[in-house]
Short mmCIF file of C-alpha atoms in Angstrom, two decimals:
data_model
loop_
_atom_site.label_atom_id
_atom_site.label_comp_id
_atom_site.label_asym_id
_atom_site.label_seq_id
_atom_site.Cartn_x
_atom_site.Cartn_y
_atom_site.Cartn_z
CA ALA A 1 87.15 77.75 86.01
CA GLN A 2 85.97 75.27 88.42
CA SER A 3 88.20 72.71 90.15
CA VAL A 4 88.26 70.09 92.78
CA THR A 5 90.88 69.03 95.35
CA GLN A 6 90.79 65.45 96.65
CA LEU A 7 92.62 65.23 100.00
CA GLY A 8 94.68 61.95 100.32
CA SER A 9 95.67 60.19 97.44
CA HIS A 10 95.57 56.87 99.18
CA VAL A 11 93.05 55.83 101.94
CA SER A 12 93.30 52.42 103.70
CA VAL A 13 90.40 51.35 105.91
CA SER A 14 89.66 47.90 107.63
CA GLU A 15 86.65 45.87 106.38
CA GLY A 16 83.62 47.12 108.20
CA ALA A 17 85.00 50.47 108.95
CA LEU A 18 83.76 53.85 107.92
CA VAL A 19 84.90 55.21 104.57
CA LEU A 20 85.58 58.84 104.27
CA LEU A 21 87.01 60.31 100.92
CA ARG A 22 87.37 64.06 100.94
CA CYS A 23 86.49 66.53 98.07
CA ASN A 24 86.60 70.29 98.06
CA TYR A 25 85.58 72.25 95.05
CA SER A 26 85.97 75.59 93.80
CA SER A 27 83.29 77.23 91.67
CA SER A 28 82.07 80.79 90.98
CA VAL A 29 78.64 79.60 90.29
CA PRO A 30 76.47 76.87 91.81
CA PRO A 31 78.23 73.64 91.09
CA TYR A 32 77.10 70.29 89.89
CA LEU A 33 79.18 67.57 91.71
CA PHE A 34 79.79 63.99 91.06
CA TRP A 35 81.62 61.06 92.42
CA TYR A 36 82.91 58.32 90.06
CA VAL A 37 84.46 54.96 90.80
CA GLN A 38 87.08 53.31 88.82
CA TYR A 39 87.83 49.53 89.23
CA PRO A 40 91.21 48.22 87.82
CA ASN A 41 91.34 48.27 83.95
CA GLN A 42 87.86 49.63 83.70
CA GLY A 43 86.22 53.04 82.80
CA LEU A 44 84.53 55.26 85.31
CA GLN A 45 81.20 54.62 86.71
CA LEU A 46 79.04 57.25 88.36
CA LEU A 47 78.41 56.64 92.06
CA LEU A 48 76.18 59.56 92.76
CA LYS A 49 75.72 63.31 91.79
CA TYR A 50 74.42 66.56 93.31
CA THR A 51 72.48 68.86 91.16
CA SER A 52 71.12 71.46 93.61
CA ALA A 53 68.39 69.34 95.08
CA ALA A 54 68.71 67.56 98.37
CA THR A 55 72.22 68.25 99.98
CA LEU A 56 72.58 64.59 101.11
CA VAL A 57 72.86 62.41 98.09
CA LYS A 58 72.62 58.61 98.01
CA GLY A 59 74.38 56.66 95.45
CA ILE A 60 74.94 53.07 94.52
CA ASN A 61 76.74 50.47 96.66
CA GLY A 62 75.76 52.13 99.99
CA PHE A 63 77.79 55.30 99.32
CA GLU A 64 76.45 58.82 100.07
CA ALA A 65 77.81 62.27 99.93
CA GLU A 66 76.86 65.52 101.49
CA PHE A 67 77.05 68.91 99.78
CA LYS A 68 78.33 71.73 102.33
CA LYS A 69 78.25 75.00 100.63
CA SER A 70 79.80 76.81 103.73
CA GLU A 71 82.67 74.41 103.58
CA THR A 72 82.71 74.02 99.85
CA SER A 73 83.03 70.38 100.31
CA PHE A 74 81.32 67.08 98.96
CA HIS A 75 82.81 64.22 100.80
CA LEU A 76 81.96 60.76 100.13
CA THR A 77 81.14 58.27 103.03
CA LYS A 78 80.10 54.83 103.41
CA PRO A 79 79.16 53.44 106.92
CA SER A 80 80.84 49.90 106.56
CA ALA A 81 83.60 49.07 103.91
CA HIS A 82 83.45 45.96 101.88
CA MET A 83 86.33 44.34 100.18
CA SER A 84 84.61 44.99 96.81
CA ASP A 85 84.85 48.90 97.48
CA ALA A 86 88.58 48.71 96.77
CA ALA A 87 89.08 51.04 93.73
CA GLU A 88 89.93 54.60 92.69
CA TYR A 89 87.43 57.28 93.49
CA PHE A 90 87.21 60.43 91.57
CA CYS A 91 85.38 63.72 92.57
CA ALA A 92 84.32 65.99 89.62
CA VAL A 93 82.65 69.29 89.22
CA SER A 94 80.80 71.14 86.46
CA ASP A 95 78.38 73.88 86.12
CA ASP A 96 75.94 75.46 83.61
CA ASN A 97 78.19 78.13 82.49
CA ASN A 98 81.46 76.24 81.61
CA ASN A 99 79.72 73.10 80.49
CA ASP A 100 82.86 70.97 81.09
CA MET A 101 83.63 68.56 83.82
CA ARG A 102 86.81 68.77 85.97
CA PHE A 103 88.17 65.90 88.03
CA GLY A 104 90.20 65.53 91.19
CA ALA A 105 93.43 63.55 91.07
CA GLY A 106 91.61 60.63 92.59
CA THR A 107 91.78 58.65 95.93
CA ARG A 108 92.83 55.05 95.94
CA LEU A 109 90.83 53.20 98.59
CA THR A 110 92.27 49.99 99.99
CA VAL A 111 90.15 47.72 102.16
CA LYS A 112 92.00 45.37 104.49
CA PRO A 113 90.50 42.16 105.78
CA ASN B 1 71.39 52.12 73.69
CA ALA B 2 75.06 51.22 73.69
CA GLY B 3 77.45 52.94 75.94
CA VAL B 4 80.36 55.03 75.09
CA MET B 5 82.64 53.08 72.65
CA GLN B 6 86.25 53.55 72.51
CA ASN B 7 88.60 51.66 70.15
CA PRO B 8 90.93 50.29 70.08
CA ARG B 9 91.10 49.10 73.68
CA HIS B 10 94.82 48.62 73.41
CA LEU B 11 97.30 50.38 71.00
CA VAL B 12 101.04 49.89 70.71
CA ARG B 13 103.06 52.34 68.74
CA ARG B 14 106.71 52.84 67.95
CA ARG B 15 108.14 56.23 68.85
CA GLY B 16 107.54 58.63 66.01
CA GLN B 17 104.42 56.98 64.81
CA GLU B 18 100.94 58.48 64.90
CA ALA B 19 98.13 57.14 67.20
CA ARG B 20 94.52 57.64 66.48
CA LEU B 21 92.08 57.08 69.30
CA ARG B 22 88.32 56.76 68.59
CA CYS B 23 85.35 57.62 70.61
CA SER B 24 81.67 57.10 69.81
CA PRO B 25 79.46 58.88 72.24
CA MET B 26 76.12 57.48 73.52
CA LYS B 27 73.17 58.14 71.37
CA GLY B 28 71.85 61.62 71.76
CA HIS B 29 74.98 62.78 73.47
CA SER B 30 76.73 65.89 71.66
CA HIS B 31 79.23 66.63 74.30
CA VAL B 32 82.46 64.68 74.38
CA TYR B 33 85.44 65.05 76.80
CA TRP B 34 88.90 63.34 76.65
CA TYR B 35 90.98 62.51 79.67
CA ARG B 36 94.42 61.08 80.00
CA GLN B 37 95.32 58.87 83.05
CA LEU B 38 99.00 58.35 83.57
CA PRO B 39 100.23 55.34 85.57
CA GLU B 40 99.64 56.02 89.44
CA GLU B 41 98.02 59.37 88.72
CA GLY B 42 94.54 60.71 88.53
CA LEU B 43 92.56 61.83 85.48
CA LYS B 44 93.71 64.86 83.64
CA PHE B 45 91.31 66.95 81.50
CA MET B 46 92.57 67.21 77.93
CA VAL B 47 89.73 68.64 75.67
CA TYR B 48 86.05 69.33 75.51
CA LEU B 49 84.16 69.17 72.36
CA GLN B 50 80.67 69.60 71.04
CA LYS B 51 79.67 68.64 67.56
CA GLU B 52 82.33 70.16 65.08
CA ASN B 53 83.58 72.58 67.82
CA ILE B 54 86.30 72.58 70.31
CA ILE B 55 84.98 74.33 73.42
CA ASP B 56 87.96 73.89 75.84
CA GLU B 57 91.36 72.48 74.95
CA SER B 58 93.25 73.87 77.87
CA GLY B 59 94.48 70.46 78.92
CA MET B 60 95.80 69.55 75.53
CA PRO B 61 99.60 69.73 74.99
CA LYS B 62 100.46 72.47 72.63
CA GLU B 63 102.25 70.20 70.07
CA ARG B 64 101.44 66.86 68.51
CA PHE B 65 97.95 66.36 70.05
CA SER B 66 94.83 67.20 68.25
CA ALA B 67 91.17 66.48 68.67
CA GLU B 68 88.04 66.54 66.46
CA PHE B 69 84.32 65.70 66.64
CA PRO B 70 82.95 65.84 63.11
CA LYS B 71 79.31 66.10 62.36
CA GLU B 72 79.28 62.52 61.35
CA GLY B 73 81.30 59.79 62.90
CA PRO B 74 83.37 59.21 66.10
CA SER B 75 85.48 61.86 67.89
CA ILE B 76 89.07 61.29 67.15
CA LEU B 77 92.15 62.10 69.33
CA ARG B 78 95.17 62.14 67.41
CA ILE B 79 98.81 62.07 68.67
CA GLN B 80 101.44 62.55 66.13
CA GLN B 81 105.07 61.47 66.51
CA VAL B 82 104.34 59.59 69.79
CA VAL B 83 106.93 59.60 72.60
CA ARG B 84 107.22 57.12 75.53
CA GLY B 85 105.75 59.79 77.72
CA ASP B 86 102.50 59.55 75.78
CA SER B 87 102.01 56.08 77.19
CA ALA B 88 98.80 56.26 79.21
CA ALA B 89 95.10 55.26 79.37
CA TYR B 90 92.96 57.72 77.32
CA PHE B 91 89.29 57.91 78.32
CA CYS B 92 86.64 59.50 76.53
CA ALA B 93 83.23 60.52 78.10
CA SER B 94 80.07 61.77 76.65
CA SER B 95 77.11 63.69 78.08
CA ARG B 96 73.76 65.05 76.75
CA THR B 97 74.52 68.48 78.04
CA GLY B 98 77.48 69.97 79.72
CA ALA B 99 75.92 69.80 83.16
CA THR B 100 74.53 66.31 83.13
CA GLU B 101 76.51 63.19 84.28
CA ALA B 102 79.14 62.04 81.71
CA PHE B 103 79.32 58.38 80.83
CA PHE B 104 82.74 56.95 80.25
CA GLY B 105 84.23 54.54 77.76
CA GLN B 106 86.29 51.73 78.74
CA GLY B 107 89.51 53.62 77.69
CA THR B 108 92.32 53.09 75.10
CA ARG B 109 95.57 51.98 76.65
CA LEU B 110 98.38 53.39 74.51
CA THR B 111 101.80 51.97 74.91
CA VAL B 112 104.71 53.52 73.02
CA VAL B 113 107.70 51.35 72.56
#
């Protein structure tokens, strides 16, 4: 079965600094990859998804992620952090065979003024 | 088109009681996922269902937990004889197919007292 690993349960950046949240996946077949964001006391919202088209995927709120097959990675980045980006971020993987979605443990992003 | 609806939003149960969590998927979605989020932890996959069928329940505790997704009506996650350790946020998500993005409900926060 497929799985994802998110390196770093907590990441702290200063406002205006680069955001980098790491995600590595494991899948025996071509994966579909997703990043979700969860604000306090909310459900999850989709930030972006990779479905075998362009390897650089642009999402909402200025986030983007690059699919690197050789590194089995799908790291999430944003050039300049904003206070409103403080949230929990989840990487997820699914595929056509298993038809279920597996999530990483999440990374909590803190943005300092 | 309403989003994924979960009810109740908050549920308080005494130890030993039963908890029933409901999830109505988005219109046209036949795939439902249940996840549990413990305090300060990430999302843990519990079960994946399609209409009337359990596809993957590898994340479900072996005892006291059950899930169903009947032909008519919402998906139900049932926890019998709740214990304090069951206190968590339970999220439901639905998707049109197994490999498309999942849309999440707002979650049900279960507190066992």
